[in-house]
Short mmCIF file of C-alpha atoms and ligand atoms in Angstrom, two decimals:
data_model
loop_
_atom_site.label_atom_id
_atom_site.label_comp_id
_atom_site.label_asym_id
_atom_site.label_seq_id
_atom_site.Cartn_x
_atom_site.Cartn_y
_atom_site.Cartn_z
CA MET A 1 24.63 -104.31 -14.62
CA SER A 2 26.73 -103.54 -17.57
CA LYS A 3 30.68 -103.31 -16.80
CA THR A 4 31.25 -101.59 -20.16
CA PHE A 5 31.91 -97.70 -20.41
CA PRO A 6 30.45 -95.68 -23.55
CA LYS A 7 33.38 -95.82 -26.30
CA ASP A 8 33.84 -92.11 -26.19
CA PHE A 9 34.27 -91.96 -22.40
CA LEU A 10 37.31 -90.00 -21.55
CA TRP A 11 40.14 -91.16 -19.33
CA GLY A 12 42.41 -88.88 -17.59
CA ALA A 13 44.18 -88.30 -14.51
CA SER A 14 44.83 -84.80 -12.64
CA ILE A 15 47.39 -83.05 -10.74
CA SER A 16 48.21 -79.38 -9.65
CA ALA A 17 50.90 -77.12 -10.42
CA HIS A 18 52.00 -76.30 -6.95
CA GLN A 19 51.82 -79.83 -5.58
CA THR A 20 53.97 -81.41 -8.25
CA GLU A 21 56.03 -78.76 -9.88
CA GLY A 22 58.70 -77.77 -7.38
CA GLY A 23 61.22 -75.37 -9.17
CA TYR A 24 59.54 -72.66 -6.93
CA LEU A 25 61.78 -70.01 -8.07
CA ALA A 26 62.93 -71.33 -11.36
CA ASP A 27 63.01 -69.07 -14.53
CA GLY A 28 61.75 -66.03 -12.99
CA LYS A 29 58.76 -67.53 -11.22
CA GLY A 30 57.19 -65.34 -8.47
CA LEU A 31 55.74 -66.57 -5.05
CA SER A 32 52.51 -67.73 -4.65
CA VAL A 33 50.26 -68.17 -1.38
CA GLN A 34 51.27 -71.61 -1.24
CA ASP A 35 54.95 -71.08 -1.36
CA THR A 36 54.59 -68.56 1.67
CA ARG A 37 52.01 -70.14 3.80
CA PRO A 38 52.28 -70.63 7.39
CA ARG A 39 52.68 -74.31 8.09
CA ASP A 40 51.21 -75.84 11.27
CA ASN A 41 53.37 -78.98 10.92
CA HIS A 42 57.06 -78.49 10.26
CA GLU A 43 57.71 -82.31 9.95
CA ILE A 44 55.94 -82.55 6.54
CA THR A 45 57.70 -81.13 3.04
CA ASP A 46 56.57 -77.81 1.83
CA PHE A 47 56.15 -77.37 -2.11
CA THR A 48 59.63 -75.89 -2.97
CA VAL A 49 60.42 -79.43 -4.65
CA ALA A 50 57.48 -81.35 -4.57
CA VAL A 51 58.05 -84.22 -7.12
CA ASP A 52 60.00 -81.84 -9.29
CA HIS A 53 57.48 -81.98 -12.16
CA TYR A 54 58.66 -78.83 -13.70
CA HIS A 55 62.12 -80.51 -14.65
CA HIS A 56 60.66 -84.08 -15.22
CA TYR A 57 57.60 -83.25 -17.26
CA LYS A 58 58.93 -85.04 -20.63
CA GLU A 59 59.39 -88.47 -18.59
CA ASP A 60 56.07 -87.99 -16.49
CA ILE A 61 53.80 -87.46 -19.63
CA ARG A 62 55.71 -90.47 -21.11
CA LEU A 63 54.40 -92.46 -18.50
CA LEU A 64 51.03 -91.04 -18.62
CA ALA A 65 51.00 -91.93 -22.53
CA GLU A 66 51.86 -95.44 -21.57
CA LEU A 67 49.06 -95.58 -19.00
CA GLY A 68 46.91 -94.83 -21.94
CA LEU A 69 45.48 -91.50 -20.76
CA GLN A 70 43.21 -89.52 -23.13
CA VAL A 71 43.28 -86.37 -21.02
CA PHE A 72 45.41 -84.88 -18.55
CA ARG A 73 44.44 -82.27 -16.23
CA PHE A 74 46.93 -80.06 -14.80
CA SER A 75 47.15 -76.36 -13.73
CA VAL A 76 49.17 -73.16 -14.68
CA ALA A 77 51.17 -71.66 -11.99
CA TRP A 78 49.86 -67.93 -12.25
CA THR A 79 53.17 -66.94 -11.01
CA ARG A 80 55.30 -68.37 -13.65
CA ILE A 81 53.30 -66.30 -16.26
CA PHE A 82 52.95 -63.02 -14.01
CA PRO A 83 55.39 -63.17 -11.25
CA GLN A 84 53.88 -60.46 -9.48
CA GLY A 85 50.28 -61.33 -10.35
CA ARG A 86 49.80 -58.81 -13.37
CA GLY A 87 51.92 -56.55 -15.31
CA GLU A 88 54.87 -57.83 -17.48
CA ILE A 89 54.57 -61.61 -18.77
CA ASN A 90 57.51 -63.69 -17.76
CA GLN A 91 58.22 -65.40 -21.01
CA ALA A 92 60.05 -68.40 -19.70
CA GLY A 93 57.12 -69.41 -17.84
CA LEU A 94 54.77 -68.72 -20.81
CA ALA A 95 57.28 -71.10 -22.75
CA HIS A 96 57.00 -73.93 -20.25
CA TYR A 97 53.75 -74.42 -20.47
CA LYS A 98 53.87 -74.31 -24.23
CA ASP A 99 56.14 -77.14 -24.03
CA VAL A 100 54.09 -78.94 -21.66
CA ILE A 101 51.12 -78.75 -23.95
CA ASN A 102 53.15 -79.59 -26.99
CA GLU A 103 54.56 -82.79 -25.34
CA CYS A 104 50.99 -83.89 -24.19
CA LEU A 105 50.03 -83.38 -27.64
CA ARG A 106 52.91 -85.43 -29.26
CA GLN A 107 52.06 -88.20 -26.87
CA GLY A 108 48.50 -88.30 -27.88
CA ILE A 109 47.24 -86.85 -24.57
CA GLU A 110 44.77 -83.71 -24.49
CA PRO A 111 45.45 -81.23 -22.06
CA ILE A 112 42.70 -79.67 -19.61
CA ILE A 113 44.03 -76.89 -17.92
CA THR A 114 42.69 -75.53 -14.79
CA LEU A 115 43.52 -71.58 -14.68
CA ASN A 116 44.37 -71.44 -10.94
CA HIS A 117 44.58 -74.25 -8.26
CA PHE A 118 45.01 -72.50 -4.62
CA ASP A 119 48.06 -70.81 -5.66
CA LEU A 120 47.04 -67.17 -5.88
CA PRO A 121 50.21 -64.96 -6.39
CA GLN A 122 51.46 -63.54 -3.19
CA ALA A 123 52.03 -60.22 -4.42
CA LEU A 124 48.24 -59.93 -5.15
CA GLU A 125 47.44 -61.49 -1.50
CA ASP A 126 49.55 -58.51 -0.17
CA GLU A 127 46.83 -56.18 -1.88
CA GLY A 128 44.14 -57.97 -0.40
CA GLY A 129 43.88 -60.98 -2.23
CA TRP A 130 40.20 -62.26 -3.49
CA SER A 131 38.84 -59.71 -0.98
CA VAL A 132 39.61 -56.74 -3.33
CA ARG A 133 38.03 -56.24 -6.95
CA THR A 134 41.52 -55.70 -8.51
CA THR A 135 42.25 -59.00 -8.09
CA VAL A 136 39.23 -60.17 -10.31
CA GLU A 137 40.85 -57.92 -12.90
CA ALA A 138 44.33 -59.33 -12.62
CA PHE A 139 42.61 -62.93 -13.02
CA THR A 140 40.82 -61.71 -16.16
CA GLU A 141 44.21 -60.53 -17.81
CA TYR A 142 45.96 -63.59 -16.78
CA ALA A 143 43.19 -65.95 -18.16
CA LYS A 144 42.94 -64.01 -21.50
CA THR A 145 46.81 -64.21 -21.70
CA LEU A 146 46.63 -68.38 -21.24
CA PHE A 147 43.48 -68.19 -23.71
CA GLU A 148 45.73 -66.53 -26.52
CA ALA A 149 48.57 -68.26 -25.87
CA TYR A 150 47.42 -71.64 -25.91
CA GLY A 151 43.72 -71.47 -27.11
CA ASP A 152 44.89 -72.80 -30.56
CA ARG A 153 45.60 -76.19 -28.94
CA VAL A 154 43.84 -76.44 -25.63
CA LYS A 155 40.02 -76.80 -26.04
CA LYS A 156 38.84 -77.75 -22.60
CA TRP A 157 39.55 -75.46 -19.74
CA LEU A 158 38.50 -75.39 -15.99
CA THR A 159 38.48 -72.29 -13.85
CA ILE A 160 39.16 -71.96 -10.33
CA ASN A 161 39.72 -75.20 -8.40
CA GLU A 162 37.37 -75.87 -5.60
CA PRO A 163 36.69 -71.98 -4.43
CA ASN A 164 34.15 -73.73 -1.86
CA ILE A 165 36.82 -76.02 -0.42
CA MET A 166 39.19 -73.01 -0.55
CA LEU A 167 37.03 -70.70 1.63
CA LEU A 168 35.43 -73.32 3.64
CA VAL A 169 38.76 -74.71 4.60
CA ASP A 170 40.74 -71.74 4.58
CA GLN A 171 42.99 -72.39 7.69
CA LYS A 172 44.13 -75.56 6.24
CA ILE A 173 44.81 -74.25 2.33
CA LEU A 174 45.61 -70.90 2.78
CA GLY A 175 47.33 -70.99 6.27
CA HIS A 176 45.03 -68.37 7.96
CA SER A 177 41.27 -67.69 8.49
CA ILE A 178 39.05 -65.52 6.83
CA PRO A 179 36.34 -63.43 8.64
CA LEU A 180 32.91 -64.71 7.42
CA GLN A 181 32.11 -61.03 5.90
CA GLU A 182 35.29 -61.15 3.84
CA LYS A 183 34.99 -64.75 3.06
CA TYR A 184 31.80 -64.20 1.21
CA GLN A 185 33.03 -61.01 -0.56
CA GLN A 186 35.81 -63.29 -1.72
CA PHE A 187 33.11 -65.92 -2.94
CA HIS A 188 31.47 -62.90 -4.79
CA HIS A 189 34.85 -62.05 -6.45
CA LEU A 190 35.77 -65.62 -7.25
CA MET A 191 32.51 -66.38 -8.94
CA ILE A 192 32.56 -62.95 -10.96
CA ALA A 193 36.27 -64.01 -12.07
CA GLU A 194 34.65 -66.93 -13.22
CA LYS A 195 32.32 -65.34 -15.28
CA TYR A 196 35.15 -63.30 -16.79
CA ALA A 197 36.86 -66.65 -17.51
CA PHE A 198 33.66 -68.19 -19.29
CA LYS A 199 33.07 -64.84 -21.37
CA LEU A 200 36.58 -64.91 -22.56
CA CYS A 201 36.87 -68.32 -23.32
CA HIS A 202 34.08 -68.31 -25.69
CA GLU A 203 34.97 -65.13 -27.15
CA LEU A 204 38.69 -66.15 -27.75
CA ILE A 205 38.67 -69.80 -28.39
CA GLU A 206 37.33 -71.59 -31.42
CA ASN A 207 35.00 -74.58 -30.26
CA GLY A 208 36.57 -73.66 -26.27
CA LYS A 209 34.77 -75.24 -23.58
CA ILE A 210 35.09 -74.35 -20.17
CA GLY A 211 33.71 -75.59 -16.84
CA PRO A 212 33.86 -74.84 -13.10
CA VAL A 213 35.45 -77.22 -10.91
CA PRO A 214 34.19 -77.26 -7.19
CA ASN A 215 34.26 -80.30 -4.78
CA ILE A 216 30.72 -81.47 -4.80
CA SER A 217 29.47 -84.03 -2.29
CA LEU A 218 26.00 -84.49 -1.09
CA VAL A 219 25.49 -83.52 2.62
CA TYR A 220 23.34 -86.02 4.35
CA PRO A 221 21.12 -85.26 7.45
CA ALA A 222 22.45 -87.45 10.56
CA THR A 223 18.71 -88.66 11.32
CA SER A 224 15.22 -88.09 10.05
CA LYS A 225 14.50 -85.41 12.55
CA PRO A 226 13.22 -82.22 10.58
CA ALA A 227 15.96 -80.16 12.40
CA ASP A 228 18.82 -82.49 10.99
CA ASN A 229 17.12 -82.16 7.53
CA GLN A 230 17.03 -78.46 7.47
CA ALA A 231 20.78 -78.24 8.71
CA SER A 232 21.72 -80.69 5.61
CA LEU A 233 19.48 -78.33 3.33
CA TYR A 234 21.70 -75.41 4.74
CA PHE A 235 25.09 -77.10 4.40
CA ASN A 236 24.22 -78.51 1.05
CA SER A 237 23.48 -74.74 -0.33
CA VAL A 238 26.74 -73.23 1.64
CA ARG A 239 28.72 -75.98 0.60
CA ASN A 240 27.66 -77.07 -2.84
CA TRP A 241 24.78 -75.39 -4.68
CA ALA A 242 25.81 -71.65 -3.80
CA TYR A 243 28.81 -71.99 -6.09
CA LEU A 244 27.21 -74.08 -8.97
CA ASP A 245 23.77 -71.86 -8.92
CA PHE A 246 26.00 -68.88 -9.43
CA SER A 247 27.96 -70.71 -12.29
CA CYS A 248 25.04 -72.16 -13.94
CA PHE A 249 22.05 -69.99 -13.16
CA GLY A 250 23.88 -66.83 -12.54
CA ARG A 251 22.14 -66.12 -9.03
CA TYR A 252 22.57 -66.60 -5.30
CA ASN A 253 20.04 -69.17 -4.21
CA THR A 254 17.53 -68.54 -1.56
CA VAL A 255 18.74 -70.72 1.09
CA PHE A 256 22.40 -69.16 0.76
CA LYS A 257 21.19 -65.83 0.88
CA ASP A 258 19.20 -66.76 3.85
CA TYR A 259 22.19 -68.09 5.50
CA LEU A 260 24.09 -64.92 4.69
CA ASN A 261 21.34 -62.61 6.06
CA GLN A 262 21.25 -64.52 9.10
CA GLN A 263 24.97 -64.29 9.59
CA GLY A 264 24.95 -60.57 8.89
CA VAL A 265 26.99 -60.77 5.67
CA THR A 266 26.51 -58.10 3.04
CA ILE A 267 28.03 -58.75 -0.41
CA SER A 268 28.78 -55.63 -2.46
CA PHE A 269 28.06 -55.80 -6.16
CA ALA A 270 30.04 -53.77 -9.09
CA PRO A 271 27.51 -52.13 -11.56
CA GLU A 272 28.07 -54.75 -14.19
CA ASP A 273 27.81 -57.90 -11.90
CA GLU A 274 24.10 -58.45 -12.39
CA GLU A 275 24.49 -58.63 -16.03
CA LEU A 276 27.84 -60.49 -16.02
CA MET A 277 25.98 -63.13 -13.89
CA GLN A 278 23.28 -63.70 -16.03
CA ALA A 279 25.12 -63.71 -19.45
CA HIS A 280 27.84 -66.20 -19.36
CA PHE A 281 27.53 -69.91 -18.36
CA PRO A 282 29.45 -73.24 -18.50
CA ASP A 283 29.60 -75.83 -21.15
CA PHE A 284 30.14 -78.55 -18.59
CA ILE A 285 30.71 -79.13 -14.89
CA ALA A 286 34.02 -80.57 -13.66
CA MET A 287 33.63 -82.01 -10.18
CA ASN A 288 36.05 -83.38 -7.41
CA PHE A 289 34.64 -85.96 -5.28
CA TYR A 290 36.13 -87.90 -2.06
CA THR A 291 33.65 -88.30 0.39
CA THR A 292 29.88 -87.31 1.43
CA VAL A 293 29.09 -85.17 4.56
CA THR A 294 26.85 -85.80 7.28
CA VAL A 295 25.23 -82.94 9.71
CA GLU A 296 23.11 -82.56 12.44
CA LYS A 297 21.53 -79.38 13.71
CA PRO A 298 23.84 -78.19 16.67
CA VAL A 299 21.74 -78.07 19.76
CA LYS A 300 24.31 -76.43 22.19
CA LYS A 301 27.83 -75.12 21.35
CA ASP A 302 29.80 -77.78 23.27
CA GLY A 303 32.82 -75.43 23.58
CA MET A 304 33.35 -75.99 19.83
CA SER A 305 34.20 -72.98 17.71
CA ASP A 306 32.40 -72.07 14.63
CA GLY A 307 34.24 -72.89 11.26
CA ILE A 308 35.56 -75.94 9.56
CA SER A 309 39.02 -77.23 10.23
CA ASP A 310 39.11 -80.35 7.79
CA GLN A 311 38.24 -80.83 4.49
CA GLN A 312 36.53 -84.28 5.77
CA SER A 313 34.24 -81.93 7.34
CA GLU A 314 33.20 -83.92 10.38
CA ASP A 315 34.39 -81.30 12.45
CA ILE A 316 32.46 -78.32 10.75
CA MET A 317 30.45 -76.12 13.07
CA GLU A 318 28.24 -73.09 12.32
CA TRP A 319 26.42 -72.41 15.29
CA GLY A 320 22.65 -72.31 14.43
CA PHE A 321 23.04 -74.14 11.15
CA TYR A 322 24.66 -77.43 10.96
CA LYS A 323 27.25 -79.61 12.81
CA GLY A 324 29.39 -82.40 11.61
CA TYR A 325 28.35 -86.01 12.43
CA THR A 326 30.25 -89.28 12.06
CA ASN A 327 28.18 -91.37 9.69
CA PRO A 328 27.97 -94.75 11.38
CA PHE A 329 27.29 -96.32 8.00
CA LEU A 330 30.31 -95.40 6.57
CA GLN A 331 34.13 -96.70 6.44
CA LYS A 332 37.02 -94.39 6.59
CA ASN A 333 40.53 -94.27 5.03
CA GLU A 334 43.51 -94.14 7.18
CA PHE A 335 43.39 -90.18 6.95
CA ASN A 336 39.83 -90.16 8.28
CA TRP A 337 37.97 -89.40 5.24
CA THR A 338 34.71 -91.39 4.96
CA ILE A 339 34.56 -93.71 1.85
CA ASP A 340 31.23 -93.35 0.07
CA PRO A 341 31.04 -94.71 -3.50
CA ASP A 342 27.17 -94.96 -3.54
CA GLY A 343 27.28 -91.21 -2.42
CA LEU A 344 28.88 -90.76 -5.65
CA LYS A 345 26.04 -91.95 -7.76
CA THR A 346 23.75 -89.91 -5.84
CA THR A 347 25.62 -86.89 -6.06
CA LEU A 348 26.16 -87.29 -9.85
CA GLN A 349 22.38 -87.87 -10.25
CA THR A 350 21.48 -84.78 -8.09
CA LEU A 351 23.93 -82.56 -9.77
CA TYR A 352 22.96 -83.91 -13.49
CA ASP A 353 19.36 -83.09 -12.52
CA ARG A 354 19.88 -79.65 -11.20
CA TYR A 355 21.98 -78.30 -13.93
CA HIS A 356 21.50 -80.65 -17.19
CA LEU A 357 25.09 -79.99 -18.14
CA PRO A 358 27.54 -82.63 -19.25
CA ILE A 359 29.80 -83.85 -16.15
CA ILE A 360 33.32 -84.80 -15.86
CA ILE A 361 34.88 -86.09 -12.68
CA THR A 362 38.25 -84.15 -12.44
CA GLU A 363 39.38 -85.56 -8.94
CA ASN A 364 38.40 -88.75 -6.97
CA GLY A 365 40.98 -90.68 -5.18
CA LEU A 366 42.45 -92.60 -2.10
CA GLY A 367 45.26 -90.96 -0.08
CA ALA A 368 47.38 -93.55 1.58
CA ARG A 369 50.88 -94.31 2.82
CA ASP A 370 51.97 -96.63 -0.12
CA GLU A 371 55.21 -98.67 0.41
CA LEU A 372 57.82 -99.17 -2.19
CA THR A 373 58.97 -102.80 -2.05
CA GLU A 374 62.86 -103.71 -2.33
CA ASP A 375 62.15 -104.90 -5.84
CA GLY A 376 60.69 -101.72 -6.82
CA GLN A 377 56.81 -102.44 -6.65
CA ILE A 378 53.84 -100.57 -4.99
CA HIS A 379 51.10 -102.86 -4.11
CA ASP A 380 48.15 -100.56 -3.84
CA THR A 381 45.22 -102.92 -3.60
CA TYR A 382 43.45 -100.52 -1.42
CA ARG A 383 43.51 -97.69 -4.14
CA ILE A 384 42.42 -100.10 -6.78
CA ASN A 385 39.39 -101.10 -4.74
CA TYR A 386 38.61 -97.88 -3.81
CA LEU A 387 38.66 -96.87 -7.54
CA GLN A 388 36.78 -99.63 -8.91
CA GLN A 389 33.79 -98.94 -6.25
CA HIS A 390 33.68 -95.34 -7.36
CA LEU A 391 33.86 -96.37 -11.23
CA SER A 392 31.24 -99.09 -10.74
CA GLN A 393 28.80 -95.81 -9.29
CA CYS A 394 29.70 -94.05 -12.42
CA LEU A 395 28.71 -96.78 -14.63
CA GLU A 396 25.40 -97.10 -12.71
CA ALA A 397 24.85 -93.09 -12.89
CA ILE A 398 25.49 -93.40 -16.79
CA GLU A 399 23.04 -96.06 -17.02
CA ALA A 400 20.60 -94.03 -14.88
CA GLY A 401 20.77 -91.07 -17.45
CA VAL A 402 23.63 -88.64 -16.18
CA ASP A 403 25.65 -87.30 -18.94
CA LEU A 404 28.89 -88.27 -17.47
CA PHE A 405 31.59 -88.05 -20.03
CA GLY A 406 34.85 -88.61 -18.34
CA TYR A 407 36.81 -89.59 -15.21
CA SER A 408 40.13 -87.86 -14.50
CA PRO A 409 40.85 -89.15 -10.92
CA TRP A 410 43.62 -87.86 -8.37
CA SER A 411 46.39 -88.30 -9.03
CA ALA A 412 48.43 -88.97 -11.97
CA ILE A 413 51.38 -89.07 -10.15
CA ASP A 414 52.35 -88.79 -6.47
CA LEU A 415 52.17 -85.31 -5.17
CA VAL A 416 52.41 -83.44 -2.16
CA SER A 417 49.14 -83.51 -0.23
CA VAL A 418 47.25 -80.00 0.57
CA HIS A 419 48.26 -80.37 4.32
CA GLU A 420 49.54 -84.00 4.88
CA GLY A 421 52.82 -84.04 2.81
CA ILE A 422 54.24 -86.48 0.48
CA SER A 423 53.39 -89.46 3.05
CA LYS A 424 49.87 -89.23 1.72
CA ARG A 425 49.94 -90.49 -1.81
CA TYR A 426 47.47 -90.67 -4.55
CA GLY A 427 49.27 -91.16 -7.77
CA PHE A 428 49.16 -94.17 -10.29
CA ILE A 429 52.83 -93.40 -10.40
CA TYR A 430 55.11 -93.45 -7.29
CA VAL A 431 57.80 -90.89 -6.58
CA ASP A 432 60.71 -92.07 -4.40
CA ARG A 433 61.17 -89.58 -1.93
CA ASP A 434 59.97 -88.69 1.72
CA GLU A 435 59.20 -85.86 4.06
CA LYS A 436 62.79 -84.65 4.38
CA ASP A 437 64.79 -86.59 2.05
CA GLU A 438 64.30 -85.78 -1.67
CA LYS A 439 66.76 -88.75 -2.95
CA GLN A 440 66.60 -89.32 -6.71
CA LEU A 441 62.94 -88.57 -7.07
CA ALA A 442 62.93 -91.80 -9.31
CA ARG A 443 59.38 -92.73 -10.59
CA TYR A 444 57.90 -96.20 -10.28
CA LYS A 445 54.57 -97.92 -11.76
CA LYS A 446 52.15 -99.01 -9.03
CA ASP A 447 49.77 -102.02 -9.28
CA SER A 448 46.98 -99.30 -9.79
CA PHE A 449 48.85 -98.19 -12.88
CA TYR A 450 48.86 -101.64 -14.67
CA TRP A 451 44.94 -101.82 -13.41
CA TYR A 452 44.19 -98.42 -14.94
CA GLN A 453 45.89 -99.03 -17.83
CA LYS A 454 43.91 -102.21 -18.68
CA LEU A 455 40.74 -100.53 -17.78
CA ILE A 456 41.59 -97.61 -20.35
CA GLU A 457 42.70 -100.27 -22.75
CA THR A 458 39.31 -102.25 -22.83
CA HIS A 459 36.81 -99.69 -21.21
CA GLN A 460 35.71 -102.55 -19.11
CA LEU A 461 35.64 -102.61 -15.29
CA PRO A 462 37.18 -105.94 -14.32
CA SER A 463 34.97 -107.92 -12.02
C1 LIG B 1 41.13 -81.43 -3.42
C2 LIG B 1 42.19 -80.71 -3.94
O1 LIG B 1 40.52 -80.72 -2.60
O2 LIG B 1 41.69 -82.76 -2.58
C3 LIG B 1 43.70 -81.02 -4.18
O3 LIG B 1 41.70 -80.17 -5.27
C4 LIG B 1 43.82 -81.97 -2.89
O4 LIG B 1 44.46 -80.24 -4.45
C5 LIG B 1 42.86 -83.17 -2.75
O5 LIG B 1 45.15 -82.58 -3.08
C6 LIG B 1 43.08 -84.04 -1.54
O6 LIG B 1 43.25 -83.31 -0.64
P1 LIG B 1 44.54 -83.55 0.29
O7 LIG B 1 44.36 -82.61 1.67
O8 LIG B 1 44.74 -84.96 0.66
O9 LIG B 1 45.77 -83.38 -0.53
#
């Protein structure tokens, strides 16, 4: 098998605003749901300082240029632009991202911007968040503002990060559980908001391209029992296809509709929705991939409550539909997430055959407790191995005909994990701080930095 990536393959790395920026009240920023989120574990840091990328962005982008990145995926904090979610623009916030974009371009890096990554303005949440239609309107205004402000320089956009994981793992990501009826009304609003973003991007930005950014990973049946296969059909639909079918085909698929019916969920549509759904589509799909999921058909309730409490999804349970199952054929990382590089190839092939759209991977990576040695090094061989194995499957997928045009792993720089603090690190660049002590926030290049730098330079996966 060839070890060489196509010459025009885009090499990148990704971050989100709230997990890196800090400066949570700087220059007029308002509070987001990530700033106010109730936390079950106070031993880990919150997002108030994170890795202070807000003040270190020049240094960080310089390092990313040294890494050789062609694209840098980051999100804009909605509350820097509209501190209350809507209304008057906070010019300081708008100017900040203009500076960030210009710095990227100066360093030869193309920015890819995610409109929103888990950090809804708290002021909108107080009005009902994604459960109410007015949030769709506020999002549309916000997206329009970004397209008008940055569209001359930023041509690739991503809509709303992982709406699927945000809704499925609501307790961990938002700090509270959303009742099922409300959850799927939120689903509809999130997906309609995305449709407005597709529309506006195409109308306002010359050569602008936009894609959805869900977390997609295939769901395997635990056994060859037909009932387990049904369980995987339903969870594939609820976890993966419901979102992309809406984005790419403009419809609710039948398995998902059946799931909603059986759960007694009814979605309210606004009069314009049907037309909107079927009129605006993405140019590409951005997908995040960490692990695959395995399910069986639940036979008895086992005292488990319905829901999903971890993204890794072994503890999912929806009575009557599916229940997480430990796949005995897969290894796990130290945070209990299964590792399945072969599953990435299968996921890419399935995705491409379903939608026939170009794909970019915008997250993939290994969360680990890295150690900084006394002489300022980080020997993260485990991360190199993880990335190498997944990239090898990307190459196989490309050879098998998948139009995969880029890879932007998680994460460019260490950041605060969604619910496991700064001790769970993902970056190519180490930031010296721990859960309680921010220290000097000094940056160090990890071994994976040099490995990725060489890969980008040569387009060649080392043997
Ligand atoms: C993705 C999110 O779901 O997973 C990221 O888009 C997140 O924001 C990443 O950081 C890894 O998850 P965690 O829980 O390890 O931070």
